[in-house]
Coordinates of C-alpha atoms in Angstrom, one line a residue:
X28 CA -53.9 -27.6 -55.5
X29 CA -53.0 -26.2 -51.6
X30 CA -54.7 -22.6 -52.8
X31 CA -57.6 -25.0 -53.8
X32 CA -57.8 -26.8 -50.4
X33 CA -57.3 -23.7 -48.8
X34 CA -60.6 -21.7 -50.5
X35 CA -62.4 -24.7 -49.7
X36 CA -61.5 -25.0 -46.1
X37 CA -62.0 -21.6 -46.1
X38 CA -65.8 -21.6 -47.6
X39 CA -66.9 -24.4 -45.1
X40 CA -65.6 -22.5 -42.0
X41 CA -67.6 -19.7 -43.2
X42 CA -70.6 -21.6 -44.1
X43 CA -70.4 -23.5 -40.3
X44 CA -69.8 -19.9 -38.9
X45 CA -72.7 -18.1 -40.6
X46 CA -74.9 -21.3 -39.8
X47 CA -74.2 -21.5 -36.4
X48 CA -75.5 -17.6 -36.0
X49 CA -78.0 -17.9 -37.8
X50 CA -79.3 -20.8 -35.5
X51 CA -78.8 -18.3 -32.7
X52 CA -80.3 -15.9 -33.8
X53 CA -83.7 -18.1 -34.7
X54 CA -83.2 -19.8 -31.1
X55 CA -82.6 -17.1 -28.5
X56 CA -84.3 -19.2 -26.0
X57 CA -81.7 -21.5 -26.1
X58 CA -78.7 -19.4 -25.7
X59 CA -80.0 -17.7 -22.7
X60 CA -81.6 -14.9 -21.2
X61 CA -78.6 -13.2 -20.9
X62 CA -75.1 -13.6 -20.8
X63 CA -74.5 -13.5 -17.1
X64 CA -71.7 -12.0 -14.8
X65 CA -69.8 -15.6 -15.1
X66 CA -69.8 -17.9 -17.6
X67 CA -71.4 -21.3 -17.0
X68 CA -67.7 -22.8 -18.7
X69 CA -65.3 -20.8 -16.1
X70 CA -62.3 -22.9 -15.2
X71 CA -63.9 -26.4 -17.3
X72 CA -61.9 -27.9 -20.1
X73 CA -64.2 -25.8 -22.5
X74 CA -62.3 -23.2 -21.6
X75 CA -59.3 -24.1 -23.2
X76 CA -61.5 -24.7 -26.5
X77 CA -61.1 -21.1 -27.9
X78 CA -57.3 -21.0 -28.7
X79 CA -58.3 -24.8 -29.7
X80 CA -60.1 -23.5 -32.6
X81 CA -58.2 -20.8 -33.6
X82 CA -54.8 -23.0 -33.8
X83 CA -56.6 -25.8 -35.6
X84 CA -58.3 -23.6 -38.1
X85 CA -54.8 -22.3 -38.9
X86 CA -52.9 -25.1 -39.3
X87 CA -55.6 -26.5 -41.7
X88 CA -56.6 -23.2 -43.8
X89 CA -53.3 -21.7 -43.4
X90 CA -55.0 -18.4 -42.9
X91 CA -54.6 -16.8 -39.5
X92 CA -57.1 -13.5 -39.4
X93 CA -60.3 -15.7 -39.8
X94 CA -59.0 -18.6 -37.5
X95 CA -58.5 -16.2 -34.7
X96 CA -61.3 -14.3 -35.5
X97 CA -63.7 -18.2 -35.4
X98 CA -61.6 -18.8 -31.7
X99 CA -62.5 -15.0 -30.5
X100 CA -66.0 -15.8 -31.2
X101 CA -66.2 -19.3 -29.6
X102 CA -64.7 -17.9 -26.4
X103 CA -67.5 -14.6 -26.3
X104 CA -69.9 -17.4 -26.9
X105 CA -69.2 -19.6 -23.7
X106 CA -68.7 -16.4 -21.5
X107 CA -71.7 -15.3 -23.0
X108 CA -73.4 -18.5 -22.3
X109 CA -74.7 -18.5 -25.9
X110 CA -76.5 -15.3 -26.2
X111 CA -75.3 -14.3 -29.5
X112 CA -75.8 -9.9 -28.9
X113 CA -74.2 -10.3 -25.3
X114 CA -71.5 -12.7 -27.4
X115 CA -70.9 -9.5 -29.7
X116 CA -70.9 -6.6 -26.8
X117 CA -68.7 -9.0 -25.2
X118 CA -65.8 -9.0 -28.6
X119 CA -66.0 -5.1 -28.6
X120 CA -65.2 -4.8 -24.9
X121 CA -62.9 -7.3 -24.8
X122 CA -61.2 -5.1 -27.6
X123 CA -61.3 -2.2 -26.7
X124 CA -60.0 -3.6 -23.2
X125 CA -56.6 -5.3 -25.3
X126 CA -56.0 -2.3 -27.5
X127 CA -56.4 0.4 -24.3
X128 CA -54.4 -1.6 -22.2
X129 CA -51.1 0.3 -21.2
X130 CA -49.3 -2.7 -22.0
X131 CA -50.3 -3.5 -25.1
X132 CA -50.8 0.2 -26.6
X133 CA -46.6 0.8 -25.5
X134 CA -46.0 -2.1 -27.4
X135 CA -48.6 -0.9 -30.6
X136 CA -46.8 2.6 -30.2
X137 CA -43.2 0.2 -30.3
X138 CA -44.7 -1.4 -33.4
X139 CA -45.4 1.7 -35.4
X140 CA -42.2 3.8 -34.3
X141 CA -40.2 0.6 -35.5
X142 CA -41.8 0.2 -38.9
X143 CA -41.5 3.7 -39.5
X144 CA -37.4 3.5 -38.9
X145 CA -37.5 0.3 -41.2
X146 CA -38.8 2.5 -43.8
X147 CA -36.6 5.4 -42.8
X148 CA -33.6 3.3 -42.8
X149 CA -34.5 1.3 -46.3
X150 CA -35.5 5.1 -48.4
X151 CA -32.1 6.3 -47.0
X152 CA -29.9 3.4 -48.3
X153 CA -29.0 2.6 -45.5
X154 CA -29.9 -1.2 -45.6
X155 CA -28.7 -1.8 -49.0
X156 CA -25.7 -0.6 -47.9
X157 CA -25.4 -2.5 -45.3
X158 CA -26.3 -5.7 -47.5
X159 CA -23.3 -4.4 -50.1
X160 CA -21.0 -4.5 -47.1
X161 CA -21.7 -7.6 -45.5
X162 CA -21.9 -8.9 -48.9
X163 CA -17.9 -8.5 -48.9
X164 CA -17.5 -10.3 -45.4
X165 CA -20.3 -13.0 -45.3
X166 CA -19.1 -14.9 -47.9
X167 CA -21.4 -18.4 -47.4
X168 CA -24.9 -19.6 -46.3
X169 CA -23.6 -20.8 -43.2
X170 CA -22.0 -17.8 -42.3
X171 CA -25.3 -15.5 -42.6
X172 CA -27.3 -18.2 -40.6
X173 CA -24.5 -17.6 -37.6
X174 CA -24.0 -13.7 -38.0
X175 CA -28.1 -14.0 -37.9
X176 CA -27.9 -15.6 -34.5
X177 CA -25.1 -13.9 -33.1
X178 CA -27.0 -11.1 -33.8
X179 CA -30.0 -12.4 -31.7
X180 CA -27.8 -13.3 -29.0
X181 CA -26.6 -9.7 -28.8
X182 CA -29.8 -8.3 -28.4
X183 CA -30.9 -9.6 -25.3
X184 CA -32.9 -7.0 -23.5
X185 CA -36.3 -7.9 -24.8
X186 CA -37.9 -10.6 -27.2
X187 CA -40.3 -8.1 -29.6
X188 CA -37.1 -5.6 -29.8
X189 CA -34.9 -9.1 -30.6
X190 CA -37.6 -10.2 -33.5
X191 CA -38.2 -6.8 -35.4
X192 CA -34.4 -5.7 -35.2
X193 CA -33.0 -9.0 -36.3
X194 CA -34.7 -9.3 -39.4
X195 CA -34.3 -6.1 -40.8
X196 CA -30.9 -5.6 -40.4
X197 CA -30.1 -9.5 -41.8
X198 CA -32.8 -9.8 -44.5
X199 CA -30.5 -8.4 -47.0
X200 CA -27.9 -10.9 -46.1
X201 CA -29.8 -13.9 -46.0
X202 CA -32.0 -12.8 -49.1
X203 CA -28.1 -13.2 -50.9
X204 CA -27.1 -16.2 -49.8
X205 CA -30.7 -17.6 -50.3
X206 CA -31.8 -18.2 -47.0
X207 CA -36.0 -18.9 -46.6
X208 CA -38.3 -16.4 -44.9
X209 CA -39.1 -19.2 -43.0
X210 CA -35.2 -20.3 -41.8
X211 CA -35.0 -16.5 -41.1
X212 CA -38.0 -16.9 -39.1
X213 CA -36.7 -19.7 -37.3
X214 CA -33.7 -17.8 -36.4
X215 CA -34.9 -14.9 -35.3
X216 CA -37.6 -16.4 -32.9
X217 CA -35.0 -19.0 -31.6
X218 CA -32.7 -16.0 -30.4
X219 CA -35.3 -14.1 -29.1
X220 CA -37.3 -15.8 -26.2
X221 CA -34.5 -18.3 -25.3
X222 CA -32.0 -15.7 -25.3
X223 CA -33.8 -13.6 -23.0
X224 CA -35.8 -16.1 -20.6
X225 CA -31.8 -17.0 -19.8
X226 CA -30.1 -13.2 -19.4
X227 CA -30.2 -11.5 -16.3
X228 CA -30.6 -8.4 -17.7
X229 CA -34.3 -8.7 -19.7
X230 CA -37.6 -7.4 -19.3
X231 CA -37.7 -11.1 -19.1
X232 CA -35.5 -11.8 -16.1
X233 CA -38.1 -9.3 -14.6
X234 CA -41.2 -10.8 -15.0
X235 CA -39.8 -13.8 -13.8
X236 CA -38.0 -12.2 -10.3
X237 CA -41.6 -10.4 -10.1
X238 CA -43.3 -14.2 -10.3
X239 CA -40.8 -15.7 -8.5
X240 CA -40.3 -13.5 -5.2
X241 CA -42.0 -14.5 -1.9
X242 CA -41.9 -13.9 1.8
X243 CA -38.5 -15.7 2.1
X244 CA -37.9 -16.4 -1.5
X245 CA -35.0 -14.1 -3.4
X246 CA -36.3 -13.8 -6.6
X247 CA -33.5 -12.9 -8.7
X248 CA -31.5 -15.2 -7.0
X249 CA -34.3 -18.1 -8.0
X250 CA -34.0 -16.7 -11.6
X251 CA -30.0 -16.7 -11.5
X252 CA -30.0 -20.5 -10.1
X253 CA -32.6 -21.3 -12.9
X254 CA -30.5 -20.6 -16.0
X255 CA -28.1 -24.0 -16.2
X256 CA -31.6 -26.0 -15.9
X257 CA -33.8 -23.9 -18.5
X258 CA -33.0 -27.0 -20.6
X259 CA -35.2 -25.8 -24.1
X260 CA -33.8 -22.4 -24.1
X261 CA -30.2 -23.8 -23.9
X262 CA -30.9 -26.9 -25.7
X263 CA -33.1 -24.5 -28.6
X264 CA -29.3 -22.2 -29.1
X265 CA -27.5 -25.1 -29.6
X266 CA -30.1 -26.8 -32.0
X267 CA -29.7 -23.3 -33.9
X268 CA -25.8 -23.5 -33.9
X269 CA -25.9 -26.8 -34.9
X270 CA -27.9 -27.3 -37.5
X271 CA -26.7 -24.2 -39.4
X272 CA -22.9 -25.4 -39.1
X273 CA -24.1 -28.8 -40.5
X274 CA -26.7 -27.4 -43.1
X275 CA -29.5 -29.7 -41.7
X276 CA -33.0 -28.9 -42.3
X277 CA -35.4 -31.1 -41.7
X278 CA -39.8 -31.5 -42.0
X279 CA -41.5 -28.4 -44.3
X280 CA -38.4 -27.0 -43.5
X281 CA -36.3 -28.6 -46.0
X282 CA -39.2 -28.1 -48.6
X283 CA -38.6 -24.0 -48.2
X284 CA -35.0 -24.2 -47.9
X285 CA -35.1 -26.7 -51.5
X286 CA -37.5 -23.5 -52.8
X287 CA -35.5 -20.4 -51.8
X288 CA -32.6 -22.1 -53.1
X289 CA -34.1 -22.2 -56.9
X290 CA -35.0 -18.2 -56.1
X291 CA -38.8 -18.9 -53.8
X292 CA -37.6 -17.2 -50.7
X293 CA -41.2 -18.1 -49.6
X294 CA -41.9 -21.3 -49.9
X295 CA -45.1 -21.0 -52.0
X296 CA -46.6 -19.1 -49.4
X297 CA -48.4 -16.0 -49.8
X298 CA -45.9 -12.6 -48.6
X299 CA -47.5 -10.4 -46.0
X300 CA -45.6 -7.8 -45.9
X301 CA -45.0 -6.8 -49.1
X302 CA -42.0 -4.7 -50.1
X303 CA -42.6 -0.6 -50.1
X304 CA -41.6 -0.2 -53.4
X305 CA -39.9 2.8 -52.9
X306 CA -37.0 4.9 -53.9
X307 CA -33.5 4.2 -52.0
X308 CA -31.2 7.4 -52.0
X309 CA -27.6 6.7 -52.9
X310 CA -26.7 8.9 -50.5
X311 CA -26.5 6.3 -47.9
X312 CA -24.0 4.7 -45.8
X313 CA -23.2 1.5 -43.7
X314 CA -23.4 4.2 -40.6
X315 CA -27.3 5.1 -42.0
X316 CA -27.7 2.1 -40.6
X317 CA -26.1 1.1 -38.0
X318 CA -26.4 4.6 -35.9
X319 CA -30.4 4.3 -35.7
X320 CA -30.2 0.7 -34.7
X321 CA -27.3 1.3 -32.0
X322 CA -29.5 4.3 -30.7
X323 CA -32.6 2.5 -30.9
X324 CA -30.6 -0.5 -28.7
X325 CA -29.2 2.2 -26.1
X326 CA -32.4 4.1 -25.9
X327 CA -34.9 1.2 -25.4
X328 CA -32.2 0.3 -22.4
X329 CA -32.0 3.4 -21.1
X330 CA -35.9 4.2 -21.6
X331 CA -36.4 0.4 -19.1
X332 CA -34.4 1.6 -16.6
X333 CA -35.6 5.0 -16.7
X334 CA -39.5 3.4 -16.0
X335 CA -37.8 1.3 -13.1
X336 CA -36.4 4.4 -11.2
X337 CA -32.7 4.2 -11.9
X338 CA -32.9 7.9 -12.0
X339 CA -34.4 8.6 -8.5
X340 CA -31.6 6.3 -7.5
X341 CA -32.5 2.6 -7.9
X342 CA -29.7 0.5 -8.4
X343 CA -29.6 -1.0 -11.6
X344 CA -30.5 -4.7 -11.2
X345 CA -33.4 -3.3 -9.8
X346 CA -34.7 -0.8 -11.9
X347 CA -34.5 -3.5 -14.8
X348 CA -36.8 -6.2 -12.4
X349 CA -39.0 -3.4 -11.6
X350 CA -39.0 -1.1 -15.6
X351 CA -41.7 -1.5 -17.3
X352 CA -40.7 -2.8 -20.5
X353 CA -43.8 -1.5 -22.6
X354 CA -42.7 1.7 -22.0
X355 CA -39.8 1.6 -22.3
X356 CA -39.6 0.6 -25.5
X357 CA -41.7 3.0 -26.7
X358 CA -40.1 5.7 -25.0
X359 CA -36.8 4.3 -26.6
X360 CA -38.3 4.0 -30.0
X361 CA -39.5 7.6 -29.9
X362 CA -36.0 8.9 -29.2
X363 CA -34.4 6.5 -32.1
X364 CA -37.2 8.2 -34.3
X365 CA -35.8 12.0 -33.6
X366 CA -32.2 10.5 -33.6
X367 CA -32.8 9.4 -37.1
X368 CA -34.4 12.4 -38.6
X369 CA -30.9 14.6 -37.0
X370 CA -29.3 11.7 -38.9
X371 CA -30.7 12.3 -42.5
X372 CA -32.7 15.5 -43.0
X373 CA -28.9 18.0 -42.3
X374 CA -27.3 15.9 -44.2
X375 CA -29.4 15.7 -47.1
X376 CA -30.0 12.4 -47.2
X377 CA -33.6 12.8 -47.1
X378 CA -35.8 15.6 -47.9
X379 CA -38.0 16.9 -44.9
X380 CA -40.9 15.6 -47.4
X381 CA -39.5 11.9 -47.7
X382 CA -39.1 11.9 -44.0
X383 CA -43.1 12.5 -43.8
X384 CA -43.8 9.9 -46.6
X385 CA -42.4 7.7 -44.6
X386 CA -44.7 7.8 -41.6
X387 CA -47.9 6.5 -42.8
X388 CA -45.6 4.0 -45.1
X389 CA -43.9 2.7 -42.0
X390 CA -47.5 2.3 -40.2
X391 CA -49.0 0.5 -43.1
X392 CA -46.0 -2.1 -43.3
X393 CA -46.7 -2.9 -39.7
X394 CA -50.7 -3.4 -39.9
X395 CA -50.7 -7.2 -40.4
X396 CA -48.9 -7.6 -37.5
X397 CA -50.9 -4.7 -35.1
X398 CA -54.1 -7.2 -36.7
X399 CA -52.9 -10.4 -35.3
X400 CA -51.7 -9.1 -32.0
X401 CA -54.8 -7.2 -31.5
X402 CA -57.1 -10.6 -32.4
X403 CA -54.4 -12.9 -30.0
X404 CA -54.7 -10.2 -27.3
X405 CA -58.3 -10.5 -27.8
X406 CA -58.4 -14.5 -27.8
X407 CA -56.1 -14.5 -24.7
X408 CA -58.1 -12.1 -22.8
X409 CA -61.6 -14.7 -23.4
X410 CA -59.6 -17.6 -22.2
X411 CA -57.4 -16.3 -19.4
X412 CA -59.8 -13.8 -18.1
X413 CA -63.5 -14.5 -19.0
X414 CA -62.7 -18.3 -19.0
X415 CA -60.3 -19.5 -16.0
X416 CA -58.1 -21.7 -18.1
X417 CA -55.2 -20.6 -15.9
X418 CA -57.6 -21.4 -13.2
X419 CA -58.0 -24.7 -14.7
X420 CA -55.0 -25.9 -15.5
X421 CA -54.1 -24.6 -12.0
X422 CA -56.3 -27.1 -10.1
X423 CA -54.6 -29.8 -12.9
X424 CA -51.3 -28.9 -11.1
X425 CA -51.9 -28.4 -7.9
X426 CA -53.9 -32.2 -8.2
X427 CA -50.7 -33.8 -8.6
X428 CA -48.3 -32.1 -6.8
X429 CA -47.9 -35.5 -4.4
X430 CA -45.4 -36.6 -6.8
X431 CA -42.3 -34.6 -6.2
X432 CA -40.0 -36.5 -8.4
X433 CA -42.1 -36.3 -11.9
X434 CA -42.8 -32.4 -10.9
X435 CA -40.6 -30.9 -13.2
X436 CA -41.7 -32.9 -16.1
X437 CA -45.0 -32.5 -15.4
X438 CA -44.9 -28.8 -15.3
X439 CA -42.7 -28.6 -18.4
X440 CA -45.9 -30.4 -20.3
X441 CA -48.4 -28.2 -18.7
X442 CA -47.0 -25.1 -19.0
X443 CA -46.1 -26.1 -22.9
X444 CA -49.4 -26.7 -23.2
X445 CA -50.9 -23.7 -21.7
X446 CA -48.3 -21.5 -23.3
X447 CA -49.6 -23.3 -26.6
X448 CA -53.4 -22.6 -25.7
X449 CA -53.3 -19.1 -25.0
X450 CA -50.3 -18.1 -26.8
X451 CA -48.3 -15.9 -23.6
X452 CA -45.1 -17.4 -22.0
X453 CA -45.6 -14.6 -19.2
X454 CA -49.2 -15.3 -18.5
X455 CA -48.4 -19.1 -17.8
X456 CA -45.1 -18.3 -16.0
X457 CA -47.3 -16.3 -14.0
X458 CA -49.6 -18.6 -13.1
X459 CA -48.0 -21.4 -12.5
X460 CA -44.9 -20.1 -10.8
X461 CA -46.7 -19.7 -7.9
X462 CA -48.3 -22.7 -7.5
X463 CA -45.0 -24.4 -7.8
X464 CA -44.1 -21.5 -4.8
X465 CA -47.2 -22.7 -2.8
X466 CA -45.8 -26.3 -3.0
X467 CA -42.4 -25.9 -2.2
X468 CA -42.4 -22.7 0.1
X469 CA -38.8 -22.8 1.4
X470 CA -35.4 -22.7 -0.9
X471 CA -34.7 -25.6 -2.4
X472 CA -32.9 -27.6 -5.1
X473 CA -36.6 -29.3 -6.5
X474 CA -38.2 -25.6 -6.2
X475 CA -35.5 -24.3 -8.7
X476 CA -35.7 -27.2 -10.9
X477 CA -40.0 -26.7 -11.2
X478 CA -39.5 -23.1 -12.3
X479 CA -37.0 -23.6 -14.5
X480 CA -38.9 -26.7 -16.1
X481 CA -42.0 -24.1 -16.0
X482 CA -39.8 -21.3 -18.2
X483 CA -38.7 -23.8 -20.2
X484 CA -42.4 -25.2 -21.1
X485 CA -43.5 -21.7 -21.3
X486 CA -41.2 -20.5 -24.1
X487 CA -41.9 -24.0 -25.6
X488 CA -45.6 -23.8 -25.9
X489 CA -45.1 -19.9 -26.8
X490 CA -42.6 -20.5 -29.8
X491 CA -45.3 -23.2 -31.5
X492 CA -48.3 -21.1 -31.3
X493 CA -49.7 -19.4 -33.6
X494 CA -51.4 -17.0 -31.5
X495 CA -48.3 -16.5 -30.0
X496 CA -47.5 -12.7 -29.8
X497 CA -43.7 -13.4 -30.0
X498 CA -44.2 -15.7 -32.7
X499 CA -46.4 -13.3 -34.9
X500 CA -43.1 -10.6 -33.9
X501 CA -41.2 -13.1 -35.5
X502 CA -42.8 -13.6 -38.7
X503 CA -42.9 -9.9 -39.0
X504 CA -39.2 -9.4 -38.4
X505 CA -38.5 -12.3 -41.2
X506 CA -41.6 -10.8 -43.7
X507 CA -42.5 -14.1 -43.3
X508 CA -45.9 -15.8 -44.3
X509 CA -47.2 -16.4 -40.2
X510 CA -48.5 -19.8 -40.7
X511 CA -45.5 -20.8 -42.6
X512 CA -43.3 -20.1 -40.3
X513 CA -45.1 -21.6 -37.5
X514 CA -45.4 -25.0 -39.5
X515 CA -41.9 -24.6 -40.1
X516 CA -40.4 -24.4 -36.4
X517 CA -42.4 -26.5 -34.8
X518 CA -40.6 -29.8 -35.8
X519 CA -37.8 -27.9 -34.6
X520 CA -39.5 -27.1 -31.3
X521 CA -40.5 -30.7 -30.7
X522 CA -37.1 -32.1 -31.4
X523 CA -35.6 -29.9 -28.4
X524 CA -38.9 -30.1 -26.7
X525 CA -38.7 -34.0 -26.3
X526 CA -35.4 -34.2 -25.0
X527 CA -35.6 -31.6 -21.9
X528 CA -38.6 -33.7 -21.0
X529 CA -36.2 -36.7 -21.2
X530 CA -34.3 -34.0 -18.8
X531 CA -36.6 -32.6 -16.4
X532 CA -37.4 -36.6 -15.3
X533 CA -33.8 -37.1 -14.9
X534 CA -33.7 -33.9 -13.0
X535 CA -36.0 -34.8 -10.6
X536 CA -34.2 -37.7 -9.7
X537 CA -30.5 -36.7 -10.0
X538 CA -31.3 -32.5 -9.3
X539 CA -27.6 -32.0 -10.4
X540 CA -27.9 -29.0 -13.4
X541 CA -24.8 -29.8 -15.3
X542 CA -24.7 -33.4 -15.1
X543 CA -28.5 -33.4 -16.8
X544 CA -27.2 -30.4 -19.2
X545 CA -24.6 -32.6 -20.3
X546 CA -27.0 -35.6 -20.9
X547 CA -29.1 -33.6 -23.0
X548 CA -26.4 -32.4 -25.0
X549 CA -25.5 -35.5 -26.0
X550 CA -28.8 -36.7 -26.7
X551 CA -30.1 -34.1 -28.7
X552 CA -26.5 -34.4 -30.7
X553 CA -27.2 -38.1 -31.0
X554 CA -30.8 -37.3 -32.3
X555 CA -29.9 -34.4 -35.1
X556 CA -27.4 -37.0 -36.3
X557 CA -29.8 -39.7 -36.9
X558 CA -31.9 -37.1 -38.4
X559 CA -29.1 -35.9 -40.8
X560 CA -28.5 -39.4 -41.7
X561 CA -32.5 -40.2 -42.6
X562 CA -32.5 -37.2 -44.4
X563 CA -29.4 -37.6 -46.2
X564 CA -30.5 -41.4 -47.1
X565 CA -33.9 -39.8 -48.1
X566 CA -32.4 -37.3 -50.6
X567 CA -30.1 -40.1 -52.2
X568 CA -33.2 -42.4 -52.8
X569 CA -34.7 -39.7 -54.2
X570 CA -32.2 -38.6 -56.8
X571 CA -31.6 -42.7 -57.1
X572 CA -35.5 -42.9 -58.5
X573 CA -35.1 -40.3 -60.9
X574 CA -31.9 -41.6 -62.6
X575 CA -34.0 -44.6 -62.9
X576 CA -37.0 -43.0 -64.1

């Protein structure tokens, strides 16, 4: 019945879509003689419409390459003031622009080298290795769940290395103990951006010290005093430890969990990434494993610093604010790649010939998730670039800035809803840190509580989108269907999401980090127990009508 919603859904999008075009294309008057050098809808709330369409059209058809695809050409149509050829030149550009960015193409390069070790590491036994191992030690549900997010905690450096690693090297565990793609999903994205947006040493500590520092402002020192009141990324790792000691799940959650545990690791949900199918040699070992993956850590690190200038004598805080991460990584990658192939190919656990299958195998496992980056890139460049929403939502801030005390709060909604909109934690960091700089110019105690509550709302916003490019990392590191996990989490991400905002007004008023931190803890305690007892009441209703039936 859902497949049968979903084709229909999906046949009156494309009916709308091909009429709209069509009406274009009959009515060029209308649109415009030409697209012109800014858009009539720059910095308006239209311009927030795009990534509008593109999460709503998800949520309903459940299929993500259209939805974005209907958003990307929404947003070429406003900058293009409805001229439907200058709305298409515009698309390609736009493109091309995402996909030749040096950002974005370190982080394609990233994608591929990765995928390619997955496969490397899976045709060389290593991973089913691995999964007989841990098989021996992690003996229950819960403990996979924790090992899965002490994991993520341990890979701090950066969020996309964080999703992609995780998952592969604990799918085998969790598949055991019948954990959902989706739970796995949750996991993985819940220890990537939280984890990092609170380490010092991140690509994400950097961005921030970058946003952060002014004239008389110590970036890094802004970023260090931030941490104890980045309330959803410390309130999200407790949620996580929580709710997998007690076993709650809770909204379509519970509905994939209840699934995987009858042998549906999906959920009903289509798979993505479908498994190679491929040989595994028996030649491997736990240490055909863990070798690539403990290069691929040390080089990505190394291959940061190395982009900051640690080399030419930077000192090492530093280099990591300064590295660029993109590189980095793919540098890193790169070196994890030739590592592995002096792993296998002398000691026969490969032949030179299985090493080259594996290239174009490894890209091909990674092409749904190069697809949604490059339509989110694309759909993020429209609405921050071509549209002003920053610029928008900027004026929104700046508008209210009288009221010193509901600050925080208020920043912690907007940037959770701008992170939402255009799917980039970074991007709205980056635009509203300042602002909150240009209102609060000298060190203070309220200045520290507005950026934290701007992180916080930023990886908020960023973990319930769907164009989010950590989020679509994250389905990719589970092999998880990307609109069910986004479904999944974000009751999750509302839970913790409602209780810092409870915070960030106390904070305001109190500005005391650990005396809110504590008050948070115990409300979001208080909160997953009424949950657990709802649910628990729920289920015994449930089994109640049936014996009666």
């Amino acid at each position: 019945m859902s497949r049968m919603r979903s084709g229909k859904w999906k046949g009156i999008v494309c009916l709308l879509l091909l009429a709209g075009f069509v009406m274009l294309l009959a009515f060029p008057a209308a649109a415009g003689e030409d697209g012109g050098a800014v858009s009539n809808f720059y910095a308006t709330p239209l311009s927030l419409l795009p990534p509008v369409i593109a999460i709503v059209l998800a949520l309903i058809t459940k299929e993500v390459y259209s939805s974005l695809f209907l958003g990307i050409l929404t947003g070429a149509l406003l900058h293009a003031n409805f001229n439907p050829v200058n709305a298409i030149i515009g698309i390609t550009d736009m493109m091309t622009s995402r996909i030749a960015d040096f950002w974005n193409a370190g982080i394609l390069i990233f994608l591929v080298i990765l995928g390619i070790l997955v496969v490397l590491m899976n045709k060389a036994g290593g991973s089913a290795a691995y999964g007989k191992w841990a098989s021996g030690h992690i003996k229950t549900k819960r403990g996979a769940l924790l090992s899965t997010f002490g994991l993520g905690a341990l890979i701090f450096v950066d969020d996309y290395f964080n999703c992609l690693t995780v998952g592969n090297v604990m799918m085998p565990v969790t598949d055991k103990h019948k954990v959902s793609r989706a739970k796995l999903a949750y996991l993985i994205d819940a220890t990537a951006a939280p984890i990092c947006i609170i380490a010092p040493i991140s690509s994400w500590a950097a961005a921030v010290t970058s946003s952060a520092s002014g004239s008389d402002i110590d970036g890094f020192g802004v970023f260090l005093r931030s941490i104890p009141y980045n309330l959803y990324a410390l309130l999200t790792i407790l949620m996580v430890v929580v709710t997998s000691i007690i076993g709650l799940d809770f909204g379509p959650m519970k509905q994939h969990e209840t699934l995987a545990a009858k042998g549906d690791l999906y959920g009903g949900a289509s798979n993505d990434y479908p498994d190679s199918g491929t040989e595994t040699s028996q030649k491997g070992t736990v240490i055909d494993l863990i070798l690539p993956v403990a290069v691929l850590i040390i080089a990505c690190i190394t291959g940061m610093i190395y982009t900051g200038g640690y080399f030419d004598g930077v000192p090492f805080v530093e280099a990591f604010a300064n590295c660029d991460a993109s590189v980095g990584l793919a540098i890193g990658s790169l070196f994890a790649l030739l590592f592995t192939f002096l792993l296998y190919i002398p000691r026969k656990i490969l032949t030179f010939g299985q090493f080259a299958e594996s290239l174009p195998e490894g890209f091909r496992q990674m092409v749904p998730a190069l697809l949604i980056l490059t339509f989110a890139w694309t759909l993020s460049g429209f609405c921050k670039e071509a549209l002003g929403a920053g610029d928008f939502v900027g004026g929104i801030v700046e508008g209210n800035a009288a009221a010193s005390v509901m600050l925080p709060a208020l920043l912690f909604l907007i940037a959770l809803g701008l992170a939402f909109a255009t799917g980039t934690s970074w991007g709205t960091f980056g635009i509203l840190i300042p602002i909150a700089l240009s209102i609060f110019p000298e060190m203070n105690e309220i200045l520290v509580i507005c950026i934290s509550a701007v992180l916080a709302g930023a990886v908020c916003g960023d973990h319930i989108s769907p164009i989010s490019d950590t989020t679509i990392m994250a389905s990719t590191g589970a092999r998880c269907n990307h609109i069910a996990h986004v479904s999944t989490q974000i009751p999750y991400a509302l839970v913790v999401a409602a209780v810092s905002f409870v915070g960030y007004l106390l904070a305001g008023l109190i500005q005391n980090a650990w005396i809110v931190l504590a008050i948070c803890v115990v409300l979001l305690l208080g909160v997953l127990f009424v949950i657990k007892m709802l649910t628990g009441n729920a289920a015994a209703a449930a089994k109640a009508g049936q014996k009666n039936a």
